[in-house]
Amino acid sequence: MYLKEKSISIALVFGLTFSTVSPVFAEEMTSQQDAQQQAGWETTEVAAKPNVHVTQGYYIIPADFVQIFSQDRAPVLTYKDGVVAKNDTVGTFETTIVVTYNDGTSEEITVSYTVDADPNVTPKPDPETPVTPDPDPVEPVKPDPETPVTPDPEPEKPVTPNPDPVEPVKPDPETPTKPDPEKPVTPDPKPTDPEQPVKPETTVLATAKNNVTLELNDATATPSTFVTKSAANVQLSFKTQPVTDKIGAQSVQITATKGSTTTTVTVNYTVVDTTKPFISQDEDVFYVWPGEEWTAEELVNATDNSGYVKVYFQNGATHLDTSSIGANSTVIVAEDASGNVSTLNFQYEVISVMGIMLYSAPSVNFDMSTDTDIYGGTEPDTTLFVITEESEEVLAETRVDYSGSYHAVLDRPLQPGETAYLIAVDDNGGVSDVTHYTYGTKQVQEVKSATISKTPANSESEQSTQQAQAAGNEIVPARVNELPKTGDSSTNGFVAFGLLISATALFYLRKRS
């Protein structure tokens, strides 16, 4: 606000009375305008204010020119290109306000406004306007040259100095000295420049921090993350919520309150992504059959704060190398969209039927077993699996105790005549022969997994299998040309079901923590 010398004291008095934020004077809207504005609320979140008037020299903000009807998308108001609305000259002008929403969209609103003269400031005379002379000026009195000036007959006598001068009285330091009214007052060596505007006093409650950065999708930011309080009793709150789900430059508004005084601080900050993805392996060693195809995504758990992570083998391979029997390892990489990388040394073991230590098939206690519970015995300290014949559904997975006894509680009852396979698997991947158990009978068929080899199938082997099935309880499966992947349905109609059950059991063994 611009002030003349004679109005400085008046302005200071008013400055102590009014708010530190300079007022914006707006004319009252007519009833017709109220109705139009009410109708606009239904479709517009932010709109230009009508008939905006501001006072020359007062502090103005974007919110003085637009009306916010909804905070659903947390609109943030800024001047376009940082050009602050002009208010140092009386007249009618336009300004453009940019509204940015928390979903990343924005809009521009151009507002027309009028700058009114400050009634407390006496306008300066226009140097270009000529001063109109007085039409009847008073002529000065000229002395009459013919009339002589009569000298004073009694001239003043000279003052005789006092022979006994009185010593001057020293001023009392506690008594203020009154200025002599006849003595001129010494002007202030630094007078107020009338051309310089006198800014209104403002109360600083909080200041914006510099170079603020937030991690992508960080939900822990507080108002103190963005501003510094001027005093301990200043209360901070978010006027607009910070955006952390988009990388790049952002801004947030913080409200600082102390008593009845409130100010708003706009803070610029940057959202970055420097967090590496998280990658882990479910178990210490992963068991896999030769020839199985596993992608990197299927073998590990990988997550990232951005929600996107790319998982791949460091050596560039498409699938896990399962050509070498025994213990193996490979490096799996997890990379997010910002290029942050984590790696995992993935441990796995390629196993084959010929290399597995085989145990005897589990036995069944028919007297104790029911449609929902199966009792029996097998190799101690192994895990017993009960798997259906038709759907390969795992009905039970139970730990065998140190004595070799087990009690399998099924997920659903067996139907009369329904067949299930029982197989025991140790912690190193060794499997037992398979018990072929049909509910409702007291007979079991034992499958010798040791007879499975990798030689190609032929008609003679199929014929010998049929003869074995007709001769007794023991079924010798046909030879297959490769080990099937878990769940593969192309293995000659599941003739080699002993191998299939072993693979299924190992698949579920992988899932154990």
XYZ file of C-alpha atoms in Angstrom:
513
model
C 0.000 0.000 0.000
C 1.395 3.389 -0.984
C 1.210 6.089 1.728
C 2.022 9.793 1.889
C 4.009 11.133 4.821
C 0.926 12.665 6.450
C -1.054 9.373 6.278
C 1.605 7.005 7.663
C 0.376 7.171 11.262
C -3.240 6.630 10.176
C -2.284 3.579 8.113
C -0.344 2.048 11.001
C -3.365 2.383 13.293
C -5.549 0.653 10.763
C -2.846 -1.986 10.171
C -3.023 -3.027 13.848
C -6.777 -3.443 13.590
C -7.233 -5.377 10.378
C -5.926 -8.845 9.370
C -2.430 -9.221 8.017
C -3.863 -10.488 4.763
C -5.087 -7.396 2.873
C -8.825 -7.430 2.188
C -10.371 -7.788 -1.197
C -13.475 -5.709 -1.655
C -16.193 -7.336 -3.749
C -19.578 -5.910 -4.529
C -22.581 -7.826 -3.389
C -24.029 -10.132 -5.997
C -27.550 -9.568 -7.167
C -30.176 -12.202 -6.600
C -29.963 -13.136 -10.272
C -26.199 -13.729 -9.971
C -26.742 -15.868 -6.856
C -29.121 -18.070 -8.796
C -26.674 -18.378 -11.687
C -23.794 -19.234 -9.332
C -25.913 -21.863 -7.557
C -26.643 -23.500 -10.891
C -22.920 -23.508 -11.716
C -22.113 -25.499 -8.554
C -23.719 -28.573 -10.043
C -21.261 -28.770 -12.936
C -18.233 -26.651 -11.966
C -15.691 -27.252 -9.201
C -13.899 -23.901 -9.655
C -15.256 -20.794 -11.404
C -14.329 -17.129 -11.839
C -15.789 -14.658 -9.336
C -17.955 -11.918 -10.889
C -17.323 -8.170 -10.367
C -13.963 -8.575 -8.638
C -12.630 -5.324 -7.099
C -9.274 -5.038 -5.370
C -7.648 -2.075 -3.646
C -4.556 -0.498 -5.150
C -1.367 -1.726 -3.489
C -2.995 -4.426 -1.310
C -1.700 -8.013 -1.264
C -3.795 -10.348 -3.447
C -3.782 -14.142 -4.011
C -5.314 -16.426 -6.698
C -8.228 -17.314 -4.380
C -9.377 -13.658 -4.583
C -10.349 -14.185 -8.228
C -12.005 -17.648 -8.315
C -14.578 -19.522 -6.231
C -13.965 -23.181 -5.193
C -17.241 -25.086 -5.033
C -15.806 -28.578 -4.318
C -12.693 -29.938 -2.590
C -13.223 -33.509 -3.906
C -10.182 -33.258 -6.182
C -8.193 -30.910 -3.917
C -7.769 -28.011 -6.388
C -4.535 -25.982 -6.096
C -4.594 -22.363 -7.371
C -1.594 -20.626 -8.960
C -0.999 -17.673 -11.279
C -0.323 -18.715 -14.853
C 3.431 -18.709 -15.572
C 3.932 -17.111 -12.124
C 2.639 -13.713 -13.347
C 0.973 -12.085 -10.320
C -2.160 -10.055 -10.945
C -1.405 -6.341 -11.418
C -2.715 -4.023 -8.657
C -0.378 -1.024 -8.592
C -2.434 1.052 -11.048
C -6.101 2.025 -10.956
C -8.058 0.512 -13.841
C -9.565 -2.696 -15.229
C -7.288 -5.668 -15.971
C -7.310 -9.443 -16.555
C -5.401 -12.273 -14.897
C -5.262 -16.037 -15.580
C -5.538 -18.554 -12.736
C -4.331 -22.169 -13.208
C -6.307 -24.805 -11.262
C -4.447 -28.110 -10.736
C -6.317 -31.175 -9.413
C -4.933 -34.207 -7.564
C -5.707 -36.469 -10.528
C -3.138 -34.602 -12.646
C -5.617 -32.550 -14.713
C -5.688 -28.762 -14.782
C -7.650 -25.855 -16.222
C -7.104 -22.139 -16.809
C -9.604 -19.458 -15.739
C -9.261 -15.872 -16.995
C -10.806 -13.303 -14.659
C -11.507 -9.592 -15.287
C -11.077 -7.317 -12.271
C -10.963 -3.646 -11.295
C -8.272 -1.946 -9.203
C -9.788 0.823 -7.026
C -7.812 3.698 -5.550
C -6.907 3.480 -1.863
C -9.140 5.997 -0.020
C -6.415 6.525 2.596
C -3.872 7.814 0.045
C -3.930 11.448 -1.184
C -3.348 11.357 -4.923
C -0.167 13.012 -6.200
C -0.594 15.985 -8.527
C -0.131 15.138 -12.152
C 3.029 16.935 -13.367
C 1.570 17.108 -16.874
C -1.560 18.999 -15.748
C -0.914 22.807 -15.709
C -1.876 24.820 -12.638
C -4.628 27.357 -13.349
C -3.563 30.834 -12.058
C -5.754 32.912 -9.735
C -7.876 35.225 -11.934
C -7.681 38.060 -9.316
C -4.204 37.961 -7.850
C -3.316 40.399 -5.040
C -0.628 42.777 -6.123
C 2.246 43.293 -3.681
C 2.483 46.728 -1.994
C 5.233 48.749 -3.579
C 7.039 51.430 -1.406
C 6.442 55.033 -2.348
C 9.768 56.371 -3.647
C 8.820 60.005 -2.715
C 8.020 59.262 0.937
C 11.163 58.954 3.098
C 11.363 56.352 5.784
C 11.417 57.925 9.258
C 13.985 56.266 11.540
C 12.986 55.065 14.996
C 13.629 57.959 17.405
C 14.371 55.599 20.270
C 16.721 52.961 19.090
C 17.045 49.905 21.165
C 19.802 50.028 23.740
C 22.450 47.368 23.588
C 22.111 44.677 26.200
C 24.726 44.927 28.910
C 26.121 41.528 29.866
C 25.473 40.384 33.417
C 28.653 40.647 35.462
C 27.592 37.652 37.538
C 26.353 35.134 35.025
C 24.186 32.326 36.317
C 25.564 28.887 35.723
C 23.368 26.855 33.418
C 21.175 24.287 35.092
C 22.125 20.757 34.149
C 19.112 18.796 32.936
C 17.746 16.048 35.172
C 18.503 12.752 33.389
C 15.204 11.347 34.679
C 13.166 14.339 33.496
C 12.581 14.342 29.734
C 13.532 17.588 28.039
C 10.666 19.270 26.226
C 11.557 20.619 22.833
C 11.670 24.369 22.457
C 8.642 25.331 20.369
C 10.591 28.131 18.719
C 13.535 25.942 17.798
C 13.297 24.079 14.546
C 12.930 20.317 14.763
C 15.856 18.480 13.266
C 14.462 16.252 10.531
C 15.031 12.507 10.516
C 18.335 11.845 8.750
C 16.568 8.980 6.926
C 13.205 10.427 5.907
C 10.568 8.167 4.502
C 10.671 8.154 0.734
C 7.131 8.951 -0.384
C 7.812 7.099 -3.635
C 8.519 3.803 -1.835
C 5.401 1.747 -0.899
C 4.971 0.905 2.772
C 4.211 -2.814 2.994
C 1.597 -3.878 5.545
C 2.843 -5.811 8.546
C 2.484 -9.573 8.266
C 2.827 -12.261 10.905
C 5.106 -15.107 9.809
C 3.839 -18.316 11.425
C 5.696 -20.814 9.225
C 8.247 -20.779 6.420
C 8.557 -23.187 3.497
C 11.449 -25.657 3.502
C 13.738 -25.849 0.488
C 14.524 -28.916 -1.641
C 11.826 -31.141 -0.122
C 11.703 -34.628 -1.683
C 9.258 -37.460 -1.033
C 9.551 -41.113 -2.007
C 7.006 -42.440 -4.479
C 3.752 -43.466 -2.723
C 5.107 -42.335 0.647
C 2.132 -41.907 2.996
C 4.129 -40.794 6.055
C 4.557 -37.097 5.164
C 3.239 -34.556 7.721
C 2.905 -30.737 7.494
C 6.235 -30.453 9.334
C 7.836 -32.234 6.391
C 7.215 -29.130 4.282
C 7.401 -26.092 6.622
C 9.218 -24.837 9.716
C 7.107 -23.331 12.525
C 8.038 -19.902 13.884
C 6.933 -20.898 17.400
C 6.110 -24.087 19.286
C 2.434 -23.173 19.736
C 1.800 -22.779 16.001
C -0.600 -25.466 14.717
C 0.014 -26.936 11.243
C -2.429 -28.746 8.961
C -2.816 -29.650 5.284
C -4.953 -27.237 3.280
C -4.380 -29.484 0.258
C -3.173 -33.080 0.489
C 0.310 -33.833 -0.885
C 0.464 -35.886 -4.089
C 2.962 -38.773 -3.891
C 1.756 -41.160 -6.598
C 3.362 -39.195 -9.466
C 7.085 -38.684 -9.987
C 8.155 -35.071 -10.565
C 7.518 -31.534 -9.295
C 4.451 -31.044 -7.064
C 3.124 -28.416 -4.642
C 1.121 -28.474 -1.423
C -0.543 -25.823 0.759
C 0.020 -25.831 4.522
C -2.193 -23.890 6.956
C -0.429 -22.391 9.994
C -2.622 -21.185 12.898
C -1.789 -19.313 16.076
C -4.760 -18.096 18.070
C -7.028 -16.191 15.672
C -4.261 -15.658 13.103
C -4.045 -18.038 10.148
C -1.701 -18.018 7.171
C -1.257 -20.347 4.197
C 2.164 -21.410 2.914
C 2.615 -22.945 -0.539
C 5.543 -25.367 -0.730
C 7.085 -26.877 -3.845
C 8.491 -30.408 -3.557
C 9.638 -33.298 -5.735
C 8.462 -36.923 -5.786
C 11.273 -39.396 -6.516
C 11.643 -43.178 -6.686
C 14.892 -44.475 -5.190
C 13.487 -47.589 -3.480
C 14.709 -50.929 -4.828
C 12.175 -53.696 -5.503
C 11.748 -56.474 -2.929
C 12.519 -59.987 -4.180
C 12.475 -63.285 -2.262
C 12.456 -67.054 -2.722
C 9.727 -69.089 -0.976
C 12.014 -71.869 0.203
C 15.737 -72.441 0.536
C 15.892 -75.014 -2.292
C 13.442 -75.365 -5.187
C 12.954 -78.902 -6.581
C 12.278 -79.229 -10.291
C 12.051 -82.067 -12.831
C 14.349 -82.204 -15.878
C 12.819 -80.454 -18.870
C 10.372 -78.320 -16.868
C 9.932 -74.771 -18.152
C 9.857 -72.111 -15.435
C 9.975 -68.366 -16.093
C 11.641 -65.995 -13.637
C 8.270 -64.508 -12.585
C 7.047 -67.966 -11.513
C 10.002 -68.648 -9.233
C 10.169 -65.594 -6.928
C 8.025 -63.050 -5.124
C 8.823 -59.514 -6.342
C 7.096 -56.247 -5.353
C 7.874 -52.524 -5.638
C 6.447 -49.308 -4.194
C 5.587 -48.144 -7.712
C 3.352 -51.169 -8.259
C 5.384 -52.224 -11.321
C 8.311 -54.627 -11.324
C 9.972 -56.539 -14.152
C 11.473 -59.944 -13.274
C 13.982 -61.711 -15.506
C 17.052 -63.977 -15.504
C 20.339 -62.085 -15.355
C 21.859 -64.359 -18.020
C 19.116 -63.397 -20.477
C 17.535 -66.867 -20.592
C 13.789 -67.186 -21.058
C 13.369 -70.259 -18.828
C 15.182 -71.905 -15.939
C 17.994 -74.224 -17.020
C 16.913 -77.735 -15.930
C 19.331 -79.722 -18.066
C 21.820 -80.534 -15.267
C 20.749 -83.053 -12.621
C 21.589 -81.970 -9.076
C 22.076 -78.670 -7.256
C 22.064 -75.519 -9.400
C 21.740 -71.761 -8.979
C 20.935 -68.730 -11.125
C 20.585 -64.976 -10.596
C 17.101 -63.485 -10.916
C 16.699 -59.694 -11.332
C 13.773 -57.479 -10.228
C 13.707 -53.986 -11.818
C 11.165 -51.173 -11.348
C 10.132 -48.424 -13.785
C 12.754 -46.001 -12.408
C 15.614 -48.422 -13.011
C 16.108 -49.499 -9.388
C 17.393 -53.106 -9.361
C 17.464 -55.957 -6.830
C 18.970 -59.394 -7.472
C 18.488 -62.843 -5.916
C 20.778 -65.862 -6.084
C 18.081 -68.484 -6.740
C 18.932 -72.007 -5.475
C 17.282 -75.034 -7.115
C 17.842 -78.758 -7.593
C 17.016 -80.787 -10.684
C 15.882 -84.281 -9.653
C 15.074 -87.465 -11.559
C 13.234 -90.640 -10.622
C 16.372 -92.711 -10.981
C 18.243 -90.439 -8.581
C 15.552 -90.356 -5.877
C 15.795 -92.559 -2.818
C 12.565 -94.592 -2.823
C 10.761 -95.902 0.289
C 8.176 -98.630 0.651
C 4.606 -97.701 -0.153
C 2.517 -96.391 2.805
C 0.311 -98.957 4.580
C -3.363 -98.409 5.508
C -5.102 -99.446 8.756
C -8.547 -100.421 7.401
C -10.066 -100.996 10.838
C -9.439 -97.367 11.898
C -9.831 -95.586 8.562
C -13.090 -93.860 7.537
C -14.286 -91.743 4.627
C -12.690 -88.633 6.232
C -9.711 -90.116 8.131
C -6.977 -92.478 6.959
C -4.619 -94.155 9.431
C -1.490 -96.145 8.632
C 2.299 -96.191 8.559
C 5.180 -95.177 6.283
C 8.752 -93.840 6.436
C 9.290 -91.749 9.615
C 9.790 -87.957 9.429
C 8.263 -87.643 5.969
C 5.181 -85.854 4.630
C 2.234 -87.979 3.480
C 0.065 -86.762 0.581
C -3.426 -88.108 -0.222
C -4.300 -87.304 -3.856
C -7.433 -88.271 -5.814
C -7.061 -90.463 -8.878
C -9.404 -88.605 -11.215
C -8.789 -84.904 -10.537
C -5.379 -85.033 -8.833
C -6.962 -83.096 -5.973
C -4.828 -83.050 -2.816
C -7.163 -84.111 -0.010
C -4.605 -84.206 2.794
C -1.005 -83.281 3.620
C 0.189 -84.513 7.011
C 3.474 -85.033 8.798
C 4.523 -88.619 9.665
C 5.828 -88.940 13.240
C 9.149 -90.399 14.346
C 7.615 -93.882 14.707
C 6.308 -93.920 11.134
C 2.593 -93.565 12.036
C 0.336 -91.078 10.276
C -3.247 -89.806 10.556
C -4.473 -88.030 7.427
C -7.601 -85.840 7.869
C -9.195 -85.369 4.444
C -10.578 -82.022 3.219
C -13.743 -83.856 2.077
C -15.160 -87.369 2.518
C -14.251 -90.081 0.035
C -17.152 -91.565 -1.871
C -17.636 -95.353 -1.873
C -15.454 -96.787 -4.641
C -13.442 -93.554 -5.020
C -9.684 -94.099 -5.375
C -6.909 -92.051 -3.824
C -3.134 -92.288 -4.028
C -0.932 -92.209 -0.908
C 2.701 -91.174 -1.247
C 5.366 -90.125 1.290
C 7.984 -87.450 0.454
C 11.005 -86.617 2.604
C 12.522 -83.157 3.063
C 15.187 -83.842 0.429
C 12.712 -84.782 -2.286
C 12.972 -88.556 -1.874
C 9.627 -90.310 -2.487
C 8.061 -93.605 -1.585
C 6.254 -96.086 -3.755
C 2.592 -95.188 -4.281
C -0.330 -96.858 -2.514
C -3.466 -97.209 -4.627
C -6.318 -97.038 -2.044
C -10.031 -97.441 -2.904
C -12.460 -96.462 -0.165
C -14.943 -99.201 0.784
C -12.528 -102.074 0.211
C -9.743 -103.569 2.269
C -7.283 -103.932 -0.571
C -4.483 -101.670 -1.758
C -2.418 -101.725 -4.908
C 1.236 -100.747 -4.716
C 2.939 -98.886 -7.550
C 6.683 -99.434 -7.862
C 8.080 -96.051 -8.834
C 11.531 -97.585 -9.212
C 10.414 -99.305 -12.435
C 9.957 -95.977 -14.233
C 12.752 -95.144 -16.671
C 13.309 -92.632 -19.468
C 13.429 -95.113 -22.394
C 10.838 -94.532 -25.141
C 7.469 -96.241 -24.835
C 6.727 -99.248 -27.071
C 3.927 -101.708 -27.674
C 5.691 -104.515 -25.782
C 5.853 -102.501 -22.585
C 2.193 -101.539 -22.878
C 1.260 -105.223 -23.386
C 3.280 -106.280 -20.334
C 1.505 -103.629 -18.286
C -1.907 -104.992 -19.268
C -0.781 -108.524 -18.341
C 0.457 -107.335 -14.949
C -2.819 -105.615 -14.241
C -4.741 -108.790 -15.038
C -2.414 -111.030 -13.020
C -2.268 -109.318 -9.645
C -2.387 -106.233 -7.487
C 0.964 -104.774 -8.550
C 0.781 -102.396 -11.513
C 3.946 -101.648 -13.479
C 3.456 -98.391 -15.445
C 4.533 -98.077 -19.041
C 7.847 -96.409 -19.794
C 7.686 -92.786 -20.906
C 10.066 -90.883 -23.123
C 10.401 -87.842 -20.782
C 9.495 -86.728 -17.310
C 6.240 -84.745 -17.384
C 5.867 -81.240 -15.948
C 3.550 -80.952 -12.946
C -0.064 -81.103 -14.088
C 0.873 -82.171 -17.664
C -1.987 -84.216 -19.171
C -0.110 -85.544 -22.176
C 1.656 -88.534 -20.578
C -0.082 -91.370 -22.442
C -3.383 -91.067 -20.571
C -1.670 -91.083 -17.126
C -0.465 -94.655 -17.616
C 2.654 -93.629 -15.721
C 0.589 -92.387 -12.790
C 3.278 -93.345 -10.278
C 5.579 -90.703 -11.780
C 2.691 -88.249 -12.066
C 1.805 -88.611 -8.401
C 5.447 -88.131 -7.437
C 5.580 -84.925 -9.470
C 2.311 -83.703 -7.953
C 3.540 -84.386 -4.430
C 6.763 -82.509 -5.114
C 4.784 -79.601 -6.521
C 2.902 -79.275 -3.239
C 6.118 -79.729 -1.340
C 7.342 -76.550 -3.038
C 4.470 -74.614 -1.531
C 5.462 -75.428 2.034
C 7.130 -72.589 3.949
